[in-house]
Coordinates of C-alpha atoms and ligand atoms in Angstrom, one line a residue:
M1 CA 170.4 124.7 91.1
Q2 CA 173.5 127.1 90.3
T3 CA 173.4 129.4 87.7
R4 CA 174.4 128.4 83.9
F5 CA 175.5 131.0 81.6
V6 CA 175.6 131.6 78.5
V7 CA 177.4 134.2 76.2
I8 CA 177.0 135.6 73.4
L9 CA 179.4 137.8 71.3
G10 CA 179.6 138.7 67.5
S11 CA 181.8 138.5 65.5
L12 CA 182.3 140.3 61.6
M13 CA 179.7 143.0 62.5
S14 CA 176.5 143.9 63.4
G15 CA 173.2 144.1 61.7
L16 CA 173.1 139.8 61.8
G17 CA 170.0 138.7 64.0
K18 CA 172.3 138.2 67.8
G19 CA 169.3 139.2 69.5
I20 CA 167.4 136.8 67.7
I21 CA 170.2 133.4 68.1
T22 CA 170.1 135.0 72.3
S23 CA 166.2 135.5 71.9
S24 CA 166.3 131.8 70.6
V25 CA 168.4 130.4 73.6
L26 CA 166.2 131.8 75.2
K27 CA 163.8 130.0 73.7
I28 CA 165.2 126.7 73.5
L29 CA 165.7 126.9 77.2
D30 CA 162.5 127.4 78.2
M31 CA 161.3 124.3 76.5
Y32 CA 163.6 122.4 78.4
H33 CA 161.5 124.2 81.6
Y34 CA 165.0 125.9 82.8
N35 CA 164.6 129.5 84.8
V36 CA 166.3 131.6 81.9
M37 CA 166.4 135.0 81.1
P38 CA 168.8 137.6 79.3
I39 CA 170.9 140.2 80.3
K40 CA 171.6 142.8 77.5
F41 CA 175.0 144.5 77.7
D42 CA 175.6 148.4 75.6
G43 CA 179.1 149.4 74.5
Y44 CA 177.6 152.9 74.0
L45 CA 177.6 155.9 76.8
N46 CA 173.7 156.3 77.4
F47 CA 173.3 155.5 80.2
D48 CA 170.0 154.3 78.0
C49 CA 167.7 153.9 74.7
G50 CA 165.5 157.3 75.7
T51 CA 166.8 159.7 74.1
M52 CA 168.1 158.1 71.2
N53 CA 166.5 158.4 67.5
P54 CA 164.5 156.1 66.9
Y55 CA 166.2 156.8 62.6
R56 CA 169.4 155.8 63.0
H57 CA 169.0 153.1 66.3
G58 CA 165.6 150.9 66.1
E59 CA 162.8 151.8 67.8
V60 CA 163.2 152.2 72.1
F61 CA 161.4 149.5 74.1
V62 CA 159.6 150.7 76.4
L63 CA 159.7 147.7 80.3
D64 CA 156.7 147.8 82.3
D65 CA 158.7 148.6 85.3
K66 CA 159.5 152.6 83.2
G67 CA 162.9 150.9 80.9
E68 CA 164.0 152.3 77.9
V69 CA 166.1 150.1 76.8
D70 CA 167.1 148.4 73.2
M71 CA 164.6 146.4 70.7
D72 CA 166.8 143.3 71.4
F73 CA 164.5 143.5 74.6
G74 CA 161.0 142.9 72.4
M75 CA 162.7 140.0 70.3
Y76 CA 163.7 138.4 74.2
E77 CA 160.3 138.7 74.8
R78 CA 158.3 138.4 72.4
F79 CA 160.1 134.3 72.2
L80 CA 160.2 134.1 75.4
N81 CA 156.1 135.6 77.1
K82 CA 158.4 137.0 80.5
N83 CA 158.4 140.4 81.7
L84 CA 161.5 142.1 81.7
T85 CA 162.7 145.1 84.5
S86 CA 165.0 147.0 83.6
D87 CA 168.1 145.7 85.6
H88 CA 168.8 143.0 82.7
S89 CA 169.8 146.2 80.2
I90 CA 173.1 147.5 81.2
T91 CA 174.8 150.3 79.0
G92 CA 178.4 151.9 79.3
G93 CA 176.5 153.9 80.8
K94 CA 175.3 153.1 83.7
L95 CA 178.3 150.6 84.7
F96 CA 180.7 153.7 84.8
S97 CA 177.9 156.5 86.2
S98 CA 177.9 154.0 89.3
I99 CA 181.7 152.9 89.5
I100 CA 182.5 156.8 89.5
S101 CA 179.7 157.2 91.9
K102 CA 181.3 154.8 93.7
E103 CA 184.6 155.1 93.5
R104 CA 183.6 159.8 95.3
R105 CA 181.9 157.7 98.1
G106 CA 185.2 156.5 98.7
D107 CA 184.4 152.1 98.1
F108 CA 187.9 151.7 96.3
L109 CA 190.2 154.8 99.4
G110 CA 194.2 154.4 98.7
E111 CA 193.4 151.7 95.4
D112 CA 193.7 153.7 91.8
V113 CA 190.5 152.4 90.1
Q114 CA 191.1 150.4 86.9
M115 CA 189.1 148.1 83.7
I116 CA 191.1 145.5 85.5
P117 CA 189.5 144.6 88.3
H118 CA 187.3 146.8 89.6
M119 CA 184.6 147.2 86.3
T120 CA 185.2 143.2 85.4
N121 CA 184.9 142.7 89.2
S122 CA 181.5 145.1 89.1
I123 CA 180.0 143.7 86.0
I124 CA 180.6 139.9 87.2
G125 CA 178.9 141.6 90.5
Q126 CA 175.8 142.5 89.0
I127 CA 175.7 139.7 86.4
K128 CA 175.7 137.4 89.7
G129 CA 173.1 139.4 91.9
L130 CA 170.7 139.6 89.2
A131 CA 171.1 135.4 88.2
K132 CA 171.2 135.0 92.7
K133 CA 167.8 137.2 93.0
E134 CA 165.8 135.8 90.5
N135 CA 166.4 132.1 90.9
L136 CA 167.6 131.6 88.0
D137 CA 169.1 128.3 86.0
V138 CA 170.6 129.9 82.9
L139 CA 171.1 133.8 82.3
V140 CA 172.3 134.4 78.7
I141 CA 174.0 137.0 77.7
E142 CA 174.8 139.3 74.9
A143 CA 177.4 141.4 74.3
G144 CA 175.9 143.8 71.5
G145 CA 178.5 145.2 68.9
T146 CA 181.8 143.2 67.6
V147 CA 184.1 141.7 69.5
G148 CA 187.1 143.8 68.6
D149 CA 185.3 146.9 69.1
I150 CA 186.7 149.4 71.8
E151 CA 182.7 150.4 73.8
N152 CA 182.8 146.4 74.3
G153 CA 186.7 144.9 75.0
Y154 CA 186.3 145.8 78.9
F155 CA 182.6 144.0 79.5
I156 CA 184.5 141.1 76.6
K157 CA 187.7 140.0 79.4
A158 CA 184.8 140.3 81.9
M159 CA 183.1 137.5 80.2
R160 CA 186.5 135.7 80.1
Q161 CA 187.5 136.0 84.2
M162 CA 183.9 134.5 85.1
A163 CA 184.8 131.3 83.1
I164 CA 187.2 131.3 86.0
T165 CA 184.9 130.4 88.3
E166 CA 181.4 129.9 87.0
K167 CA 179.7 127.5 84.2
V168 CA 180.2 129.7 81.0
V169 CA 179.1 128.3 77.5
F170 CA 180.9 130.7 74.7
I171 CA 178.5 131.0 71.2
N172 CA 180.0 134.0 69.1
L173 CA 177.9 134.8 66.1
T174 CA 179.6 135.2 62.5
Y175 CA 178.6 136.0 58.5
I176 CA 179.9 133.5 55.6
P177 CA 179.2 135.8 52.4
K178 CA 179.5 134.6 49.2
I179 CA 180.5 136.5 46.3
D180 CA 179.0 136.4 43.4
A181 CA 181.1 135.9 41.1
V182 CA 183.0 133.1 42.7
G183 CA 179.8 131.2 43.9
E184 CA 181.9 129.4 47.0
Q185 CA 180.5 130.8 50.6
K186 CA 183.7 132.3 52.1
T187 CA 185.1 131.6 55.8
K188 CA 187.9 133.8 55.8
P189 CA 186.9 136.4 57.2
T190 CA 185.3 134.2 60.3
Q191 CA 188.9 132.4 61.2
L192 CA 190.4 135.9 61.1
A193 CA 187.9 136.9 63.8
M194 CA 188.2 133.8 65.7
R195 CA 191.5 133.7 65.8
S196 CA 190.9 137.2 67.3
I197 CA 188.1 135.4 70.1
M198 CA 190.7 133.7 70.7
Q199 CA 193.3 136.0 71.8
L200 CA 191.2 137.3 74.8
G201 CA 190.9 133.9 76.4
I202 CA 188.2 132.7 74.6
K203 CA 187.4 129.5 73.1
P204 CA 183.8 129.5 71.7
N205 CA 181.3 126.4 71.8
F206 CA 179.8 127.1 69.5
L207 CA 180.5 128.6 65.5
I208 CA 176.6 129.8 64.4
C209 CA 177.2 131.1 60.7
R210 CA 174.2 133.5 59.2
T211 CA 174.0 133.0 55.2
S212 CA 171.8 133.9 53.0
E213 CA 171.2 129.7 51.2
P214 CA 172.4 126.9 53.9
L215 CA 176.2 125.8 54.7
E216 CA 177.9 124.0 52.4
E217 CA 179.1 120.3 53.5
K218 CA 183.0 122.0 52.6
T219 CA 182.4 125.3 54.6
I220 CA 181.6 123.5 57.9
S221 CA 184.2 121.3 57.7
K222 CA 187.1 124.0 56.8
L223 CA 185.8 125.9 59.9
A224 CA 185.3 122.9 62.1
M225 CA 189.3 122.3 61.9
F226 CA 189.8 126.9 61.6
S227 CA 187.7 127.2 65.0
N228 CA 188.8 123.7 66.6
L229 CA 185.4 122.5 66.8
A230 CA 183.7 119.5 66.7
K231 CA 181.6 119.8 62.8
E232 CA 178.3 119.3 64.8
R233 CA 179.5 122.5 66.1
I234 CA 178.9 124.5 63.3
I235 CA 175.2 126.1 64.0
D236 CA 173.6 126.7 60.0
D237 CA 171.4 130.4 60.7
S238 CA 170.4 130.7 57.1
T239 CA 167.7 132.7 56.4
Y240 CA 163.7 131.6 56.8
P241 CA 161.0 133.2 55.8
T242 CA 160.2 134.1 59.2
I243 CA 162.4 134.4 62.5
Y244 CA 160.0 132.2 64.5
R245 CA 161.5 129.2 63.2
V246 CA 165.0 129.8 63.7
P247 CA 164.8 128.1 67.6
L248 CA 162.9 125.3 65.5
H249 CA 166.3 125.0 62.4
F250 CA 168.7 125.0 65.4
I251 CA 166.5 121.9 67.8
D252 CA 167.1 120.1 64.2
Q253 CA 171.0 120.3 63.8
H254 CA 170.2 119.2 68.0
F255 CA 171.8 122.6 69.0
D256 CA 170.2 122.0 72.0
R257 CA 171.3 118.5 73.0
L258 CA 175.0 119.8 72.5
L259 CA 174.4 123.0 74.3
L260 CA 172.8 121.4 77.2
G261 CA 175.2 118.9 77.3
D262 CA 178.0 121.8 78.1
L263 CA 175.7 123.2 80.4
D264 CA 176.6 120.2 82.6
L265 CA 172.2 119.5 82.2
A266 CA 172.4 116.9 79.7
N267 CA 169.1 114.6 81.2
A268 CA 167.0 117.2 80.7
K269 CA 164.3 116.4 78.7
I270 CA 161.9 119.2 76.0
D271 CA 158.1 119.7 76.7
E272 CA 156.6 118.5 73.3
K273 CA 154.3 120.6 74.0
M274 CA 155.8 123.3 74.7
L275 CA 157.3 122.2 71.2
K276 CA 154.5 121.6 69.2
R277 CA 152.8 124.6 70.1
W278 CA 155.6 126.8 69.1
K279 CA 155.4 124.9 65.3
G280 CA 152.0 125.1 64.5
R281 CA 152.2 128.5 65.3
V282 CA 155.0 128.7 62.8
A283 CA 153.5 127.0 59.9
K284 CA 150.5 129.7 60.5
V285 CA 153.5 131.9 59.2
V286 CA 155.1 130.2 56.3
S287 CA 152.2 129.1 54.9
P288 CA 148.5 130.6 56.3
A289 CA 145.5 129.7 54.9
K290 CA 144.2 134.2 54.1
R291 CA 146.2 137.5 53.4
V292 CA 145.8 141.3 54.1
N293 CA 146.9 144.9 53.5
V294 CA 148.0 146.8 56.0
A295 CA 149.1 150.2 55.0
I296 CA 151.8 151.1 58.1
V297 CA 151.3 154.8 57.6
G298 CA 154.8 156.7 59.2
K299 CA 157.5 159.3 59.2
Y300 CA 160.3 156.2 59.4
T301 CA 158.7 153.8 57.0
H302 CA 162.2 153.6 54.9
L303 CA 163.9 152.3 58.6
H304 CA 161.3 149.7 59.4
D305 CA 163.2 148.7 62.7
S306 CA 161.8 152.3 64.2
Y307 CA 158.6 150.4 63.8
A308 CA 159.1 146.1 65.4
S309 CA 157.7 145.7 67.8
V310 CA 154.6 147.1 65.5
R311 CA 155.2 144.9 62.7
E312 CA 155.8 142.0 64.7
A313 CA 152.2 142.3 66.9
L314 CA 151.1 142.4 63.4
V315 CA 152.7 139.0 62.7
H316 CA 151.2 137.6 66.3
A317 CA 148.1 138.8 65.3
G318 CA 148.2 137.0 62.0
A319 CA 149.7 133.1 63.0
E320 CA 146.3 133.4 65.9
L321 CA 143.8 134.6 62.6
D322 CA 145.5 132.2 60.1
T323 CA 146.0 135.4 58.3
G324 CA 149.6 136.8 56.3
I325 CA 149.9 140.5 56.1
D326 CA 150.9 142.2 54.0
I327 CA 152.6 145.8 55.0
N328 CA 152.6 149.0 53.2
W329 CA 154.6 150.9 54.2
V330 CA 153.6 154.4 53.8
E331 CA 155.4 157.9 54.4
S332 CA 152.9 159.8 55.3
T333 CA 154.3 163.0 54.2
D334 CA 153.9 161.4 50.5
I335 CA 149.8 161.1 51.6
E336 CA 150.3 165.4 52.0
K337 CA 151.5 165.4 48.2
E338 CA 149.6 162.5 46.8
G339 CA 146.4 162.5 48.4
A340 CA 145.4 159.3 50.7
R341 CA 143.3 157.4 48.4
K342 CA 145.7 157.2 45.9
M343 CA 148.4 155.7 48.5
L344 CA 145.4 153.7 51.0
E345 CA 143.3 152.6 47.7
N346 CA 145.0 149.1 49.0
A347 CA 144.8 149.1 52.4
G348 CA 142.3 146.6 54.1
G349 CA 143.5 148.6 58.0
I350 CA 145.4 151.3 58.5
I351 CA 147.1 152.2 61.0
V352 CA 148.7 155.1 62.7
P353 CA 152.4 154.0 65.3
G354 CA 154.0 157.1 67.8
G355 CA 156.1 159.1 67.4
F356 CA 157.2 162.6 67.2
G357 CA 157.7 166.0 65.8
Q358 CA 155.1 167.8 63.6
R359 CA 156.8 166.5 60.5
G360 CA 154.4 164.1 58.0
T361 CA 151.2 165.0 60.7
E362 CA 148.9 166.5 58.7
G363 CA 149.6 163.3 56.1
K364 CA 148.3 160.7 59.0
I365 CA 145.3 163.8 60.1
M366 CA 144.7 162.9 56.1
A367 CA 145.0 158.6 56.3
I368 CA 142.3 158.3 59.4
Q369 CA 140.0 160.8 58.5
Y370 CA 140.3 158.9 55.0
A371 CA 139.6 155.3 56.9
R372 CA 136.8 157.3 59.4
E373 CA 135.1 158.8 55.8
N374 CA 135.4 155.2 53.9
H375 CA 135.0 152.4 56.8
V376 CA 138.6 151.4 57.0
P377 CA 139.6 149.3 60.3
Y378 CA 141.6 152.3 62.4
L379 CA 144.1 151.4 65.3
G380 CA 146.1 154.2 66.3
L381 CA 148.5 154.1 68.7
C382 CA 149.8 156.5 70.6
L383 CA 150.5 159.5 68.7
G384 CA 148.3 157.9 66.2
M385 CA 145.3 157.7 69.0
Q386 CA 146.8 161.5 69.9
L387 CA 145.7 162.2 65.7
M388 CA 142.1 160.7 65.8
T389 CA 141.9 163.3 68.3
V390 CA 142.5 165.8 66.1
E391 CA 140.8 164.4 63.2
F392 CA 137.4 164.1 65.0
A393 CA 137.5 167.5 66.5
R394 CA 138.4 168.6 63.9
N395 CA 135.8 167.0 60.7
V396 CA 133.1 165.8 63.1
C397 CA 132.8 168.1 65.4
G398 CA 133.7 171.1 63.2
L399 CA 136.5 172.5 65.7
N400 CA 138.7 173.8 63.1
G401 CA 142.1 174.5 64.0
A402 CA 142.0 171.8 66.4
N403 CA 145.9 170.7 67.5
S404 CA 148.0 168.6 69.4
T405 CA 150.1 171.8 72.0
E406 CA 153.5 169.8 70.4
F407 CA 152.6 170.4 66.6
E408 CA 151.0 174.3 67.6
K409 CA 151.3 175.7 70.8
N410 CA 148.9 178.8 70.2
A411 CA 146.3 176.0 68.1
R412 CA 142.5 177.6 69.0
Y413 CA 141.6 174.0 70.1
K414 CA 144.4 172.3 72.1
V415 CA 142.7 169.4 72.3
I416 CA 145.9 167.6 73.2
D417 CA 148.2 169.2 75.4
I418 CA 151.0 168.8 78.0
L419 CA 150.0 167.6 81.2
P420 CA 150.6 170.7 84.1
S421 CA 153.1 168.3 86.1
Q422 CA 155.4 167.7 82.4
V423 CA 155.1 171.7 81.9
G424 CA 158.6 172.3 83.6
V425 CA 160.7 169.5 83.1
K426 CA 163.8 169.4 81.8
N427 CA 165.7 167.1 81.7
K428 CA 164.5 165.0 78.8
G429 CA 166.3 161.2 79.5
G430 CA 163.5 159.1 81.5
T431 CA 161.2 162.0 82.3
M432 CA 157.7 161.2 79.8
R433 CA 154.1 159.2 80.3
L434 CA 156.7 155.9 80.9
G435 CA 155.6 152.4 81.4
S436 CA 152.7 150.4 82.7
W437 CA 149.7 151.6 83.6
K438 CA 146.3 150.9 85.1
C439 CA 143.8 150.8 82.4
R440 CA 139.4 150.7 83.2
I441 CA 137.5 149.7 80.3
T442 CA 134.1 152.5 80.9
S443 CA 131.4 150.6 78.4
R444 CA 131.4 146.9 77.8
N445 CA 130.0 147.9 75.0
S446 CA 133.0 148.9 72.5
I447 CA 135.8 147.2 70.9
A448 CA 138.5 147.7 73.8
Y449 CA 136.4 145.4 75.5
D450 CA 134.8 142.8 72.7
A451 CA 139.2 142.6 72.3
Y452 CA 140.6 142.8 76.2
K453 CA 137.6 140.9 77.6
S454 CA 138.6 142.4 80.8
D455 CA 137.4 145.5 82.5
V456 CA 141.5 146.1 83.5
V457 CA 144.1 146.3 81.8
Y458 CA 147.6 146.7 81.4
E459 CA 150.0 148.6 78.8
R460 CA 153.6 150.4 78.2
H461 CA 153.3 154.2 78.0
R462 CA 156.4 156.4 76.2
H463 CA 154.9 159.9 75.8
R464 CA 154.7 163.8 76.3
Y465 CA 151.7 165.3 75.5
E466 CA 147.4 163.6 76.7
F467 CA 144.3 163.9 75.3
N468 CA 142.6 167.7 77.0
N469 CA 139.5 166.6 79.3
R470 CA 137.6 170.0 78.8
Y471 CA 137.1 168.0 75.5
R472 CA 135.9 165.3 76.4
K473 CA 132.2 166.3 76.8
P474 CA 132.4 168.3 73.0
M475 CA 133.8 165.0 71.6
Q476 CA 131.5 162.4 73.7
K477 CA 128.5 164.7 72.2
C478 CA 129.9 164.5 68.4
G479 CA 130.2 160.6 69.3
M480 CA 133.1 159.6 70.0
L481 CA 133.5 157.1 72.5
I482 CA 135.8 156.7 75.6
S483 CA 136.1 153.2 76.7
G484 CA 139.0 153.9 78.4
V485 CA 140.9 155.9 81.0
T486 CA 142.9 155.5 84.1
Q487 CA 142.0 154.2 87.2
D488 CA 141.6 157.6 89.0
N489 CA 138.9 159.0 85.4
K490 CA 142.1 161.7 85.3
L491 CA 143.2 160.4 81.5
V492 CA 141.9 159.5 78.0
E493 CA 143.8 156.5 77.5
I494 CA 141.4 154.6 74.9
I495 CA 139.2 156.3 72.3
E496 CA 136.6 154.9 69.8
W497 CA 134.3 155.4 66.7
K498 CA 131.3 154.6 67.3
G499 CA 129.4 152.5 64.5
Q500 CA 132.8 151.0 62.6
F501 CA 136.0 149.5 63.2
G502 CA 137.8 152.6 65.0
V503 CA 140.5 152.9 67.8
A504 CA 142.8 154.2 68.9
T505 CA 144.8 154.4 72.6
Q506 CA 147.3 157.0 74.2
A507 CA 149.0 153.4 75.5
H508 CA 151.8 151.2 72.7
P509 CA 150.2 147.9 73.6
E510 CA 152.5 146.5 71.2
L511 CA 155.4 146.4 73.2
K512 CA 153.2 143.6 75.0
S513 CA 152.4 141.5 71.8
R514 CA 154.3 138.2 72.1
F515 CA 153.7 135.2 69.5
E516 CA 152.0 133.0 71.7
A517 CA 150.4 135.6 73.4
P518 CA 149.2 138.5 70.6
A519 CA 148.2 141.8 71.7
P520 CA 143.6 142.1 72.4
L521 CA 143.6 145.0 69.6
F522 CA 146.2 143.8 67.5
V523 CA 144.2 140.7 67.0
S524 CA 140.9 142.4 66.3
F525 CA 142.3 145.1 64.3
V526 CA 143.0 142.5 62.3
M527 CA 140.3 140.2 62.5
A528 CA 138.0 143.4 61.1
S529 CA 140.2 144.2 58.2
L530 CA 140.1 141.2 57.0
A531 CA 135.6 141.1 58.0
E532 CA 134.8 144.9 57.2
K533 CA 132.5 146.0 54.7
R534 CA 133.2 148.7 52.8
P535 CA 129.9 150.7 52.3
E536 CA 129.9 151.6 47.9
Ligands
LIG1 N1 154.8 162.8 70.7 C1 153.7 161.9 71.3 C2 153.6 162.6 73.0 O1 155.2 162.5 72.9 C3 153.5 160.6 71.5 C4 154.3 160.3 71.6 C5 154.4 159.0 71.1 O2 153.8 158.9 70.2 N2 155.2 158.1 71.7 O3 152.7 162.9 73.9

């Protein structure tokens, strides 16, 4: 089948949830059994997200193939339940570096290289090449940023150019504000935005409207008139208790039928079983039978987007267990000031997620000690595993002064240390232990085996430091279980406490958690947080 394209643009402002819209469109097409994949374009000149600050930009997402990509990729994978590759991420940095190396090679001999047509042709060629390679029925392209930005202008122009020869459906996401004093949904900003899109030669097929409350009839009529669209093409995207409800909300508005019609796929039938399964999970998120309180002890907790995958993995595990998760975001520096008990008293379970840099690490260690001493279920993710090692070394094995050399270069006991292969690394981009790694579970009598029910597991990594093998024996002697190692046994991957729920992994299992396939360690952790009995 000839590949069709859906291009999703945003107008007015960022932060409206274009990633959720793209993911919902992907899921809807998946429910019709089309082979569908996304492409995300980001206009920044970074080659990838590897060197970006999660505090400014949100979490850096990691793919199996080591790609360090925008957090929207997490959203796509969570909805679609497919593994994506770095080819699906196009950035300004990648485009410019490739066009300049082509020019140096002499690909454009005699020509002056221009945005149009050289850059636009190169973008279209890349997109069509991927569609062909993966034999896609539909490719959904999310153009990052908003229409009018200097960074994405040439990309949007390329999409317009692509529509001359290919079947392309355009969707514009906009925002409809409601001014308190007037109590009216205002359409003027969207009217102006539509004008600027149409000036680019693009007439959107749909206008998706982000609003806090459902679109009013009057608003719809006005938007339809000013956008040259039939009223049913103005789609409501008002706030719902869970993002996983969005595809269903679109289907309720018959968006799926109209979209398929525009793609010349009007005869397609939805897989009712898939739809029912999705609805069932959404219902469990919206009205769960049980609730549990989980504390996430981190450093960027006031920017929850820097832990988006951890938050979503908890939602997925909760949906599996019919449990609502109340997340308590705890700043680790507050624990240093206030003490662990005060900050963590209500926690049914405690997570220390990934992180970099020394600030706040002692507070995280205090949280882990509190969990161990009070039998509160603990899940450590990457840095959370390294600090579980430090805590155990100091407080159980009596290795006073144990630390990671990331935080204390000359620590007395370097229980977490940099790999020899990392010592000389100067370039910061793409040089950590990245991507999917095979892990061997060493004991069937372990939390890890109970969770994964497999002797071999694959998880994604992003870190430079590792468990120092010199301390394997001493730590095991004090009662730590090393329950996962790399295939060659050279690196420790999973550690556990014995006799209580405490497990931590050098990997980031949250990156592979999907709405319909939750990460096993998170499911076990939530189950333990519901059940664990504390000593009196
Ligand atoms: N800072 C640690 C390292 O580089 C942990 C990284 C992480 O948690 N992703 O090894």
